[in-house]
Short mmCIF file of C-alpha atoms and ligand atoms in Angstrom, two decimals:
data_model
loop_
_atom_site.label_atom_id
_atom_site.label_comp_id
_atom_site.label_asym_id
_atom_site.label_seq_id
_atom_site.Cartn_x
_atom_site.Cartn_y
_atom_site.Cartn_z
CA UNK A 27 28.79 -21.28 -7.81
CA UNK A 28 30.03 -21.26 -4.24
CA UNK A 29 32.86 -18.93 -3.35
CA UNK A 30 35.71 -19.94 -1.06
CA UNK A 31 38.15 -17.99 1.04
CA UNK A 32 41.64 -18.60 -0.27
CA UNK A 33 43.97 -20.82 1.70
CA UNK A 34 41.33 -22.23 4.02
CA UNK A 35 40.48 -25.91 4.50
CA UNK A 36 37.15 -25.40 2.64
CA UNK A 37 39.01 -23.95 -0.31
CA UNK A 38 41.43 -26.89 -0.28
CA UNK A 39 38.53 -29.35 -0.12
CA UNK A 40 36.94 -27.69 -3.15
CA UNK A 41 40.23 -27.77 -5.03
CA UNK A 42 40.80 -31.42 -4.14
CA UNK A 43 37.27 -32.25 -5.29
CA UNK A 44 37.93 -30.55 -8.64
CA UNK A 45 41.07 -32.57 -9.16
CA UNK A 46 39.61 -35.85 -7.94
CA UNK A 47 36.71 -35.62 -10.37
CA UNK A 48 38.75 -34.58 -13.39
CA UNK A 49 39.14 -37.46 -15.85
CA UNK A 50 41.71 -35.46 -17.72
CA UNK A 51 43.78 -35.04 -14.57
CA UNK A 52 43.66 -38.75 -13.84
CA UNK A 53 45.11 -39.50 -17.24
CA UNK A 54 47.76 -36.78 -17.25
CA UNK A 55 48.92 -37.47 -13.68
CA UNK A 56 49.10 -41.24 -13.89
CA UNK A 57 52.88 -41.17 -13.30
CA UNK A 58 53.01 -38.53 -10.57
CA UNK A 59 54.25 -39.70 -7.19
CA UNK A 60 54.55 -37.50 -4.18
CA UNK A 61 53.53 -34.58 -2.08
CA UNK A 62 53.87 -30.88 -2.70
CA UNK A 63 53.65 -28.26 -0.01
CA UNK A 64 52.99 -24.60 -0.47
CA UNK A 65 54.32 -22.08 2.01
CA UNK A 66 52.88 -18.58 1.88
CA UNK A 67 55.10 -16.01 3.56
CA UNK A 68 53.34 -13.64 5.96
CA UNK A 69 52.21 -10.27 4.63
CA UNK A 70 50.15 -8.48 7.30
CA UNK A 71 49.15 -5.67 4.95
CA UNK A 72 47.51 -8.20 2.62
CA UNK A 73 45.73 -9.97 5.45
CA UNK A 74 48.30 -12.74 6.04
CA UNK A 75 49.60 -12.13 9.58
CA UNK A 76 51.26 -15.56 9.92
CA UNK A 77 52.81 -17.92 7.38
CA UNK A 78 50.35 -20.38 5.86
CA UNK A 79 51.37 -24.00 5.32
CA UNK A 80 49.50 -26.15 2.82
CA UNK A 81 50.21 -29.83 2.23
CA UNK A 82 48.91 -31.57 -0.91
CA UNK A 83 49.55 -35.16 -1.85
CA UNK A 84 49.12 -36.98 -5.16
CA UNK A 85 49.65 -40.57 -6.22
CA UNK A 86 49.30 -41.90 -9.77
CA UNK A 87 46.26 -39.84 -10.65
CA UNK A 88 44.65 -40.07 -7.20
CA UNK A 89 44.48 -37.22 -4.75
CA UNK A 90 45.36 -37.91 -1.13
CA UNK A 91 45.69 -35.38 1.70
CA UNK A 92 44.93 -31.71 1.07
CA UNK A 93 45.52 -29.97 4.37
CA UNK A 94 46.29 -26.71 6.06
CA UNK A 95 49.16 -27.90 8.23
CA UNK A 96 52.08 -26.87 10.40
CA UNK A 97 55.63 -26.04 9.40
CA UNK A 98 57.06 -29.50 10.13
CA UNK A 99 54.44 -31.26 8.01
CA UNK A 100 54.95 -28.80 5.15
CA UNK A 101 58.68 -29.30 5.20
CA UNK A 102 58.25 -33.07 5.05
CA UNK A 103 56.83 -32.92 1.51
CA UNK A 104 58.78 -34.24 -1.47
CA UNK A 105 58.60 -30.77 -3.03
CA UNK A 106 58.47 -27.66 -0.92
CA UNK A 107 57.53 -24.45 -2.70
CA UNK A 108 57.54 -21.14 -0.91
CA UNK A 109 56.94 -17.53 -1.81
CA UNK A 110 55.18 -14.28 -1.04
CA UNK A 111 51.40 -14.06 -1.06
CA UNK A 112 51.34 -11.78 -4.10
CA UNK A 113 53.39 -14.25 -6.13
CA UNK A 114 51.20 -17.19 -5.19
CA UNK A 115 48.11 -15.26 -6.12
CA UNK A 116 49.65 -14.51 -9.53
CA UNK A 117 50.39 -18.21 -10.05
CA UNK A 118 46.91 -19.25 -8.90
CA UNK A 119 45.34 -16.77 -11.31
CA UNK A 120 47.73 -17.90 -14.07
CA UNK A 121 49.10 -14.37 -14.40
CA UNK A 122 52.60 -15.82 -14.21
CA UNK A 123 53.93 -19.19 -15.27
CA UNK A 124 55.02 -21.34 -12.32
CA UNK A 125 58.32 -22.60 -13.81
CA UNK A 126 59.25 -19.08 -14.89
CA UNK A 127 58.45 -17.77 -11.43
CA UNK A 128 60.82 -20.38 -9.98
CA UNK A 129 63.69 -19.61 -12.32
CA UNK A 130 63.32 -15.88 -11.72
CA UNK A 131 63.44 -16.27 -7.97
CA UNK A 132 59.82 -15.23 -7.39
CA UNK A 133 59.14 -18.64 -5.83
CA UNK A 134 61.52 -21.07 -4.19
CA UNK A 135 61.59 -24.83 -4.78
CA UNK A 136 63.24 -27.43 -2.61
CA UNK A 137 63.42 -30.66 -4.57
CA UNK A 138 64.20 -32.12 -7.96
CA UNK A 139 63.28 -29.66 -10.70
CA UNK A 140 63.71 -32.21 -13.47
CA UNK A 141 60.90 -34.30 -11.99
CA UNK A 142 58.63 -31.28 -11.94
CA UNK A 143 59.54 -30.52 -15.54
CA UNK A 144 58.95 -34.08 -16.68
CA UNK A 145 55.49 -33.78 -15.16
CA UNK A 146 54.85 -30.17 -16.09
CA UNK A 147 51.46 -31.06 -17.64
CA UNK A 148 50.33 -32.40 -14.28
CA UNK A 149 51.45 -29.23 -12.51
CA UNK A 150 49.70 -27.04 -15.06
CA UNK A 151 46.50 -29.08 -14.85
CA UNK A 152 46.39 -28.73 -11.06
CA UNK A 153 46.74 -24.96 -11.44
CA UNK A 154 44.10 -24.87 -14.20
CA UNK A 155 41.68 -26.64 -11.90
CA UNK A 156 42.41 -24.20 -9.10
CA UNK A 157 41.52 -21.37 -11.47
CA UNK A 158 38.07 -22.84 -11.90
CA UNK A 159 37.29 -22.29 -8.22
CA UNK A 160 35.79 -18.96 -7.33
CA UNK A 161 38.24 -17.66 -4.80
CA UNK A 162 37.99 -14.75 -2.40
CA UNK A 163 41.50 -13.43 -1.83
CA UNK A 164 42.15 -11.86 1.59
CA UNK A 165 43.33 -8.56 0.16
CA UNK A 166 40.32 -8.34 -2.16
CA UNK A 167 37.68 -9.29 0.38
CA UNK B 7 60.44 -7.81 -34.20
CA UNK B 8 57.91 -9.75 -32.23
CA UNK B 9 58.00 -9.61 -28.49
CA UNK B 10 54.73 -9.94 -26.61
CA UNK B 11 53.18 -6.55 -25.93
CA UNK B 12 52.87 -7.56 -22.29
CA UNK B 13 56.47 -8.82 -22.19
CA UNK B 14 57.71 -9.19 -18.65
CA UNK B 15 61.00 -10.71 -17.58
CA UNK B 16 63.89 -10.64 -15.14
CA UNK B 17 67.40 -10.15 -16.47
CA UNK B 18 70.09 -11.20 -14.04
CA UNK B 19 73.81 -10.68 -14.71
CA UNK B 20 75.71 -9.29 -11.73
CA UNK B 21 79.20 -10.66 -12.53
CA UNK B 22 82.05 -8.18 -13.01
CA UNK B 23 84.16 -8.94 -16.09
CA UNK B 24 87.91 -8.38 -16.22
CA UNK B 25 89.27 -8.94 -19.72
CA UNK B 26 92.67 -9.00 -21.36
CA UNK B 27 95.82 -11.06 -21.95
CA UNK B 28 97.63 -11.55 -18.67
CA UNK B 29 94.71 -10.42 -16.47
CA UNK B 30 94.65 -13.72 -14.57
CA UNK B 31 97.67 -12.25 -12.77
CA UNK B 32 95.39 -9.54 -11.37
CA UNK B 33 93.45 -12.08 -9.35
CA UNK B 34 95.01 -10.80 -6.10
CA UNK B 35 93.85 -7.23 -6.78
CA UNK B 36 90.36 -8.45 -7.58
CA UNK B 37 90.30 -10.58 -4.47
CA UNK B 38 91.43 -7.69 -2.29
CA UNK B 39 88.66 -5.62 -3.87
CA UNK B 40 86.16 -8.14 -2.57
CA UNK B 41 87.60 -7.74 0.91
CA UNK B 42 88.78 -11.36 1.00
CA UNK B 43 91.98 -12.67 2.54
CA UNK B 44 92.29 -16.40 1.95
CA UNK B 45 91.37 -18.25 -1.22
CA UNK B 46 90.93 -21.86 -2.15
CA UNK B 47 91.99 -22.47 -5.75
CA UNK B 48 89.79 -25.13 -7.38
CA UNK B 49 90.95 -26.86 -10.55
CA UNK B 50 91.36 -30.21 -12.28
CA UNK B 51 94.39 -32.41 -13.07
CA UNK B 52 94.42 -31.41 -16.77
CA UNK B 53 94.56 -27.70 -15.98
CA UNK B 54 97.27 -28.36 -13.38
CA UNK B 55 99.30 -30.31 -15.92
CA UNK B 56 98.93 -27.55 -18.48
CA UNK B 57 100.65 -25.26 -15.99
CA UNK B 58 97.75 -22.81 -15.86
CA UNK B 59 97.43 -22.78 -12.06
CA UNK B 60 100.99 -21.78 -11.32
CA UNK B 61 100.61 -18.18 -12.44
CA UNK B 62 97.39 -17.77 -10.50
CA UNK B 63 98.96 -19.23 -7.38
CA UNK B 64 101.98 -16.96 -7.72
CA UNK B 65 99.79 -13.92 -8.18
CA UNK B 66 97.79 -14.82 -5.09
CA UNK B 67 100.91 -15.32 -3.01
CA UNK B 68 99.96 -15.65 0.62
CA UNK B 69 96.33 -15.18 -0.21
CA UNK B 70 96.34 -18.74 -1.57
CA UNK B 71 95.40 -21.03 1.31
CA UNK B 72 95.41 -24.21 -0.76
CA UNK B 73 94.75 -25.82 -4.14
CA UNK B 74 92.07 -28.48 -4.66
CA UNK B 75 92.81 -30.17 -7.98
CA UNK B 76 90.72 -33.36 -7.82
CA UNK B 77 87.74 -32.23 -9.91
CA UNK B 78 86.66 -34.97 -12.38
CA UNK B 79 85.09 -34.38 -15.83
CA UNK B 80 81.60 -34.40 -14.30
CA UNK B 81 81.66 -33.11 -10.78
CA UNK B 82 79.57 -34.70 -8.03
CA UNK B 83 78.20 -34.10 -4.54
CA UNK B 84 81.00 -36.17 -2.97
CA UNK B 85 83.67 -34.08 -4.72
CA UNK B 86 82.11 -30.81 -3.58
CA UNK B 87 81.63 -32.02 0.00
CA UNK B 88 85.28 -33.14 0.28
CA UNK B 89 86.58 -29.94 -1.29
CA UNK B 90 84.44 -27.84 1.07
CA UNK B 91 85.77 -29.75 4.09
CA UNK B 92 89.30 -29.02 2.87
CA UNK B 93 88.41 -25.34 2.38
CA UNK B 94 86.96 -25.10 5.88
CA UNK B 95 90.09 -26.59 7.34
CA UNK B 96 92.10 -23.91 5.59
CA UNK B 97 89.81 -21.14 6.81
CA UNK B 98 89.18 -19.68 3.34
CA UNK B 99 86.80 -16.78 2.65
CA UNK B 100 86.95 -16.85 -1.15
CA UNK B 101 86.95 -19.44 -3.94
CA UNK B 102 89.00 -19.04 -7.13
CA UNK B 103 88.03 -21.54 -9.85
CA UNK B 104 90.50 -22.13 -12.65
CA UNK B 105 89.06 -24.46 -15.28
CA UNK B 106 86.04 -25.40 -17.40
CA UNK B 107 82.40 -26.03 -16.53
CA UNK B 108 82.94 -28.89 -14.08
CA UNK B 109 85.53 -26.94 -12.09
CA UNK B 110 83.37 -23.80 -12.01
CA UNK B 111 80.32 -25.75 -10.83
CA UNK B 112 82.45 -27.37 -8.12
CA UNK B 113 83.50 -23.89 -7.05
CA UNK B 114 79.85 -22.81 -6.90
CA UNK B 115 78.99 -25.78 -4.70
CA UNK B 116 81.88 -25.04 -2.32
CA UNK B 117 80.75 -21.39 -2.03
CA UNK B 118 77.35 -22.53 -0.76
CA UNK B 119 78.74 -25.01 1.74
CA UNK B 120 81.25 -22.51 3.16
CA UNK B 121 78.42 -20.08 3.88
CA UNK B 122 75.58 -22.44 4.80
CA UNK B 123 77.34 -25.54 6.18
CA UNK B 124 76.17 -29.13 5.72
CA UNK B 125 76.40 -31.26 2.59
CA UNK B 126 75.47 -30.25 -0.94
CA UNK B 127 72.72 -32.89 -1.10
CA UNK B 128 70.63 -30.50 1.04
CA UNK B 129 70.71 -27.73 -1.54
CA UNK B 130 69.00 -29.29 -4.55
CA UNK B 131 66.45 -26.75 -5.66
CA UNK B 132 65.73 -23.33 -7.02
CA UNK B 133 66.36 -20.01 -5.29
CA UNK B 134 66.41 -21.48 -1.77
CA UNK B 135 69.14 -19.29 -0.35
CA UNK B 136 68.39 -16.05 1.43
CA UNK B 137 71.76 -14.29 1.59
CA UNK B 138 74.85 -13.67 -0.55
CA UNK B 139 77.19 -16.64 -0.69
CA UNK B 140 80.99 -16.92 -0.44
CA UNK B 141 82.70 -14.67 -3.01
CA UNK B 142 83.71 -16.59 -6.13
CA UNK B 143 86.24 -15.52 -8.75
CA UNK B 144 86.22 -17.58 -11.95
CA UNK B 145 89.10 -17.84 -14.40
CA UNK B 146 87.84 -19.98 -17.32
CA UNK B 147 90.30 -22.10 -19.27
CA UNK B 148 87.85 -22.82 -22.10
CA UNK B 149 85.63 -20.50 -24.10
CA UNK B 150 82.30 -22.27 -23.93
CA UNK B 151 80.30 -23.04 -20.82
CA UNK B 152 79.38 -19.50 -19.80
CA UNK B 153 79.15 -20.85 -16.26
CA UNK B 154 81.37 -17.96 -15.13
CA UNK B 155 78.33 -15.66 -15.32
CA UNK B 156 75.36 -17.91 -14.56
CA UNK B 157 73.75 -18.70 -11.23
CA UNK B 158 73.27 -22.38 -12.13
CA UNK B 159 75.32 -25.41 -11.19
CA UNK B 160 74.86 -28.99 -12.37
CA UNK B 161 76.24 -31.54 -9.93
CA UNK B 162 76.05 -35.33 -10.16
CA UNK B 163 74.28 -37.07 -7.30
CA UNK B 164 76.49 -40.16 -7.27
CA UNK B 165 74.05 -42.20 -5.19
CA UNK B 166 71.06 -41.62 -7.45
CA UNK B 167 73.13 -41.54 -10.65
CA UNK B 168 71.29 -38.34 -11.54
CA UNK B 169 72.32 -34.76 -12.20
CA UNK B 170 71.16 -32.32 -9.58
CA UNK B 171 70.31 -28.74 -10.49
CA UNK B 172 71.02 -25.79 -8.23
CA UNK B 173 69.84 -22.34 -9.33
CA UNK B 174 70.66 -19.49 -6.94
CA UNK B 175 70.81 -15.77 -7.68
CA UNK B 176 72.79 -15.37 -4.46
CA UNK B 177 75.52 -17.67 -5.78
CA UNK B 178 76.45 -16.11 -9.13
CA UNK B 179 80.23 -15.60 -9.39
CA UNK B 180 81.29 -12.09 -8.33
CA UNK B 181 84.10 -11.77 -10.86
CA UNK B 182 85.07 -13.53 -14.10
CA UNK B 183 88.60 -12.94 -15.31
CA UNK B 184 88.76 -13.64 -19.05
CA UNK B 185 92.42 -14.02 -19.87
CA UNK B 186 92.97 -15.24 -23.46
CA UNK B 187 96.30 -16.71 -22.41
CA UNK B 188 94.41 -19.28 -20.34
CA UNK B 189 92.86 -20.77 -23.51
CA UNK B 190 95.94 -20.39 -25.71
CA UNK B 191 96.96 -24.03 -25.65
CA UNK B 192 93.53 -25.60 -25.91
CA UNK B 193 93.81 -28.17 -28.78
CA UNK B 194 91.77 -27.56 -31.97
CA UNK B 195 89.05 -30.16 -31.31
CA UNK B 196 88.42 -28.91 -27.77
CA UNK B 197 88.48 -25.34 -29.05
CA UNK B 198 85.87 -26.24 -31.67
CA UNK B 199 83.60 -28.22 -29.36
CA UNK B 200 83.63 -25.78 -26.43
CA UNK B 201 83.04 -23.01 -28.95
CA UNK B 202 80.03 -24.91 -30.30
CA UNK B 203 78.69 -25.14 -26.75
CA UNK B 204 78.75 -21.33 -26.67
CA UNK B 205 77.22 -21.13 -30.17
CA UNK B 206 74.44 -23.47 -29.05
CA UNK B 207 73.77 -21.34 -25.95
CA UNK B 208 73.34 -18.31 -28.20
CA UNK B 209 71.14 -20.03 -30.79
CA UNK B 210 68.96 -21.67 -28.14
CA UNK B 211 68.54 -18.35 -26.29
CA UNK B 212 67.29 -16.79 -29.55
CA UNK B 213 64.79 -19.59 -30.17
CA UNK B 214 63.65 -19.82 -26.54
CA UNK B 215 60.08 -19.33 -25.41
CA UNK B 216 61.63 -17.08 -22.73
CA UNK B 217 63.60 -14.94 -25.15
CA UNK B 218 63.82 -11.27 -24.41
CA UNK B 219 65.61 -8.27 -25.95
CA UNK B 220 68.64 -8.11 -23.65
CA UNK B 221 69.46 -11.80 -24.01
CA UNK B 222 68.76 -11.59 -27.76
CA UNK B 223 71.26 -8.75 -28.15
CA UNK B 224 73.95 -10.65 -26.28
CA UNK B 225 73.26 -13.84 -28.23
CA UNK B 226 73.49 -12.04 -31.57
CA UNK B 227 76.87 -10.52 -30.72
CA UNK B 228 78.11 -13.87 -29.39
CA UNK B 229 77.22 -15.54 -32.71
CA UNK B 230 78.94 -12.78 -34.71
CA UNK B 231 82.16 -13.10 -32.72
CA UNK B 232 82.18 -16.91 -32.75
CA UNK B 233 81.50 -16.95 -36.47
CA UNK B 234 84.41 -14.60 -37.13
CA UNK B 235 86.97 -15.83 -34.60
CA UNK B 236 86.37 -19.48 -33.73
CA UNK B 237 87.79 -20.67 -37.10
CA UNK B 238 90.84 -18.47 -36.48
CA UNK B 239 91.34 -20.16 -33.09
CA UNK B 240 91.05 -23.70 -34.46
CA UNK B 241 93.60 -22.87 -37.16
CA UNK B 242 96.00 -20.93 -34.99
CA UNK B 243 95.44 -21.35 -31.29
CA UNK B 244 98.12 -18.82 -30.46
CA UNK B 245 96.12 -15.92 -31.93
CA UNK B 246 95.32 -14.26 -28.63
CA UNK B 247 93.11 -11.59 -30.14
CA UNK B 248 90.81 -14.24 -31.63
CA UNK B 249 90.97 -16.29 -28.42
CA UNK B 250 89.87 -13.24 -26.48
CA UNK B 251 86.91 -12.56 -28.74
CA UNK B 252 85.65 -16.14 -28.44
CA UNK B 253 85.97 -15.92 -24.65
CA UNK B 254 83.85 -12.77 -24.67
CA UNK B 255 81.38 -14.52 -26.97
CA UNK B 256 81.10 -17.47 -24.59
CA UNK B 257 80.48 -15.13 -21.67
CA UNK B 258 77.82 -13.16 -23.58
CA UNK B 259 76.17 -16.41 -24.63
CA UNK B 260 76.29 -17.40 -20.93
CA UNK B 261 74.34 -14.30 -19.98
CA UNK B 262 71.92 -14.94 -22.84
CA UNK B 263 71.05 -18.52 -21.93
CA UNK B 264 71.36 -17.87 -18.20
CA UNK B 265 68.31 -15.67 -18.61
CA UNK B 266 66.48 -16.95 -21.69
CA UNK B 267 67.33 -20.63 -21.03
CA UNK B 268 68.30 -23.36 -23.49
CA UNK B 269 66.18 -25.91 -25.36
CA UNK B 270 66.04 -29.29 -27.03
CA UNK B 271 69.68 -29.33 -28.17
CA UNK B 272 70.79 -29.18 -24.56
CA UNK B 273 68.19 -31.68 -23.39
CA UNK B 274 69.43 -34.17 -26.00
CA UNK B 275 73.11 -33.36 -25.40
CA UNK B 276 72.75 -33.86 -21.63
CA UNK B 277 71.09 -37.20 -22.24
CA UNK B 278 73.50 -38.58 -24.83
CA UNK B 279 76.28 -37.33 -22.56
CA UNK B 280 74.93 -39.32 -19.64
CA UNK B 281 74.26 -42.49 -21.67
CA UNK B 282 77.11 -42.58 -24.19
CA UNK B 283 79.65 -40.25 -22.52
CA UNK B 284 79.69 -37.85 -25.48
CA UNK B 285 81.37 -34.60 -24.32
CA UNK B 286 78.86 -31.76 -23.89
CA UNK B 287 80.24 -29.42 -26.56
CA UNK B 288 80.55 -32.17 -29.19
CA UNK B 289 77.02 -33.40 -28.58
CA UNK B 290 75.68 -29.85 -28.86
CA UNK B 291 77.62 -29.14 -32.04
CA UNK B 292 76.48 -32.31 -33.79
CA UNK B 293 72.85 -31.93 -32.73
CA UNK B 294 72.44 -28.20 -33.27
CA UNK B 295 71.59 -28.11 -37.01
CA UNK B 296 69.29 -31.14 -36.66
CA UNK B 297 67.33 -29.65 -33.79
CA UNK B 298 67.13 -26.37 -35.71
CA UNK B 299 65.56 -28.28 -38.59
CA UNK B 300 63.08 -29.82 -36.13
CA UNK B 301 62.21 -26.43 -34.62
CA UNK B 302 62.27 -24.45 -37.87
CA UNK B 303 58.57 -23.67 -38.19
CA UNK B 304 58.24 -22.60 -34.57
CA UNK B 305 61.42 -20.56 -34.35
CA UNK B 306 61.71 -18.89 -37.74
CA UNK B 307 62.01 -15.42 -36.22
CA UNK B 308 64.86 -16.38 -33.87
CA UNK B 309 66.64 -18.35 -36.58
CA UNK B 310 66.33 -15.43 -38.98
CA UNK B 311 68.26 -13.44 -36.36
CA UNK B 312 70.85 -16.24 -36.29
CA UNK B 313 71.12 -15.93 -40.07
CA UNK B 314 71.63 -12.20 -39.73
CA UNK B 315 74.40 -12.67 -37.16
CA UNK B 316 76.04 -15.30 -39.38
CA UNK B 317 75.86 -12.89 -42.31
CA UNK B 318 73.72 -15.16 -44.50
CA UNK B 319 70.40 -13.30 -44.45
CA UNK B 320 70.12 -11.88 -47.91
CA UNK B 321 67.90 -9.03 -49.01
CA UNK B 322 64.39 -10.14 -49.81
CA UNK B 323 64.56 -13.36 -47.79
CA UNK B 324 61.53 -13.94 -45.63
CA UNK B 325 61.93 -15.39 -42.13
CA UNK B 326 61.51 -18.98 -43.24
CA UNK B 327 64.12 -18.65 -45.97
CA UNK B 328 66.48 -16.93 -43.56
CA UNK B 329 65.95 -19.71 -41.00
CA UNK B 330 66.84 -22.26 -43.66
CA UNK B 331 69.97 -20.28 -44.54
CA UNK B 332 70.95 -20.26 -40.85
CA UNK B 333 70.73 -24.05 -40.64
CA UNK B 334 72.86 -24.46 -43.77
CA UNK B 335 75.39 -21.96 -42.43
CA UNK B 336 75.70 -23.78 -39.09
CA UNK B 337 76.37 -27.03 -41.00
CA UNK B 338 79.17 -25.51 -43.03
CA UNK B 339 80.54 -23.74 -39.97
CA UNK B 340 80.93 -27.11 -38.24
CA UNK B 341 82.89 -28.40 -41.23
CA UNK B 342 85.02 -25.30 -41.30
CA UNK B 343 86.13 -25.65 -37.68
CA UNK B 344 86.75 -29.40 -38.02
CA UNK B 345 83.94 -30.40 -35.68
CA UNK B 346 82.53 -33.97 -35.80
CA UNK B 347 79.28 -34.09 -37.78
CA UNK B 348 77.73 -37.44 -36.83
CA UNK B 349 76.94 -39.15 -33.54
CA UNK B 350 78.20 -42.45 -34.98
CA UNK B 351 81.66 -40.84 -35.31
CA UNK B 352 81.83 -40.30 -31.56
CA UNK B 353 80.90 -43.78 -30.41
CA UNK B 354 77.11 -43.52 -30.09
CA UNK B 355 75.21 -46.76 -30.78
CA UNK B 356 71.65 -47.43 -31.84
CA UNK B 357 70.85 -48.63 -28.35
CA UNK B 358 72.11 -45.38 -26.80
CA UNK B 359 69.63 -43.43 -28.90
CA UNK B 360 66.49 -45.03 -27.50
CA UNK B 361 67.71 -44.64 -23.90
CA UNK B 362 68.78 -41.05 -24.48
CA UNK B 363 65.46 -40.12 -26.08
CA UNK B 364 63.56 -41.25 -22.99
CA UNK B 365 65.91 -39.26 -20.77
CA UNK B 366 65.62 -36.13 -22.93
CA UNK B 367 61.92 -35.80 -22.18
CA UNK B 368 62.66 -35.26 -18.50
CA UNK B 369 65.38 -32.68 -19.00
CA UNK B 370 64.57 -29.20 -17.72
CA UNK B 371 65.89 -27.62 -20.91
CA UNK B 372 62.92 -28.95 -22.88
CA UNK B 373 60.46 -26.54 -21.25
CA UNK B 374 61.69 -23.55 -23.24
CA UNK B 375 62.00 -25.30 -26.60
CA UNK B 376 59.89 -23.41 -29.14
CA UNK B 377 58.33 -26.55 -30.61
CA UNK B 378 56.59 -28.67 -27.99
CA UNK B 379 58.21 -32.08 -27.79
CA UNK B 380 55.44 -34.58 -27.34
CA UNK B 381 56.94 -38.03 -27.41
CA UNK B 382 60.08 -40.09 -27.57
CA UNK B 383 59.63 -40.93 -31.24
CA UNK B 384 60.17 -37.30 -32.21
CA UNK B 385 63.42 -37.15 -30.25
CA UNK B 386 64.57 -40.49 -31.68
CA UNK B 387 64.01 -39.14 -35.19
CA UNK B 388 66.27 -36.15 -34.47
CA UNK B 389 68.98 -38.38 -32.98
CA UNK B 390 68.74 -40.63 -36.05
CA UNK B 391 69.07 -37.70 -38.41
CA UNK B 392 72.29 -36.81 -36.58
CA UNK B 393 73.51 -40.42 -36.41
FE1 LIG C 5 75.95 -25.92 -22.67
#
């Protein structure tokens, strides 16, 4: 299986492909409306010299844009999640639960938590699918 | 006792507690200790009428820059924005909340706006803030919400007709002054229902998927104190010793659920509150034993601890039997304190149930319920059992 460098456009394309071809996702996410952006805070020691902005967009089981973007675009998303690289890596590897990480202040969320909770299966499925991608993390490369 | 071997959690509880009859008069000393000079007192018309603000205002003397007393039963963005504008005008550097949950959450909202500016609608979210907020001293006038020690606020978004959740470590109250005299004249029904809110916080913390040993310890002690002293308070509200113990219990339960979270009882109580205007404590109290019955198989260990705290776990009982004993004990406790037992008694209709069930599924509290809640029918069945 191909390996992808984390938080690159190729990696996002692979992730999007995984989601777009998942029948299970289509069913679970049939009510989801709206975009989610991920902001990774810089951590030069881990190989992240600048913040990384990722924009992902979902609509009733379909996957729309999955882009590395700029700050303004990221902040335009319906849900904006931000956090340190190490935390994101833990979420992506399912070492920590995303809602728990939010409540404990390890990640930040701008937006309506109740909507996220109502659609928690969708969120978890998206993370599950990310786990299936072989990822090269910058601090492990 | 079963905690995961790889247990990992954050416990957060930075609020200083000042306890004792008459301590609300020490608010000026506490405020000076925070290095603050001008306070806005936030309260509601009921608390004003009960004469509970006067003593606080006197104690503050010149440190009191103004009193905002227009907090409704369920506070909203508009209320907080207006109060913050008033506070800014007065140049305050500290908020003193005197009241129940709605007043305290209003105070929390004002603290954010005084530090960050703008309107509260911009602060919906989790852990967005990056610096300590305006100092907040809370003087509760009920023993129930626990909001005096949590970093959460629930504020109505009037335009969307939806409750907005704000969770911020940087905005936990600095000081809670638990003065039993402030709850002395709370009528029996309100005493019972706010007490059942606290009891529900403790029970739901013990059953939570996020339970952990610190929260469990606090929840157990909260249940013991409520079990012993809440009936004393409903019978004789003037018993300040018992009032004080239930206040401490509510605060401990606040720490417990503020960290371990609540579950299906709260999800259903929030929903029936929004649809049928059932007060929060009453909804919790009525629903608690029914949700416990629903969760029993998935929360036997936590409920066995509830049984222990209620003094009904007998020698030789296994967890399941103890859980059953806990449910029975909660039922008779409700009767003992004169708490309503059925939703139909408090104006809920059949129609309300279906609407509330749908709403419950989208309530954040459901995430930590030990038994996964899969569809509306399950929630409807619990509402019906409590009808
Ligand atoms: Fe509550």
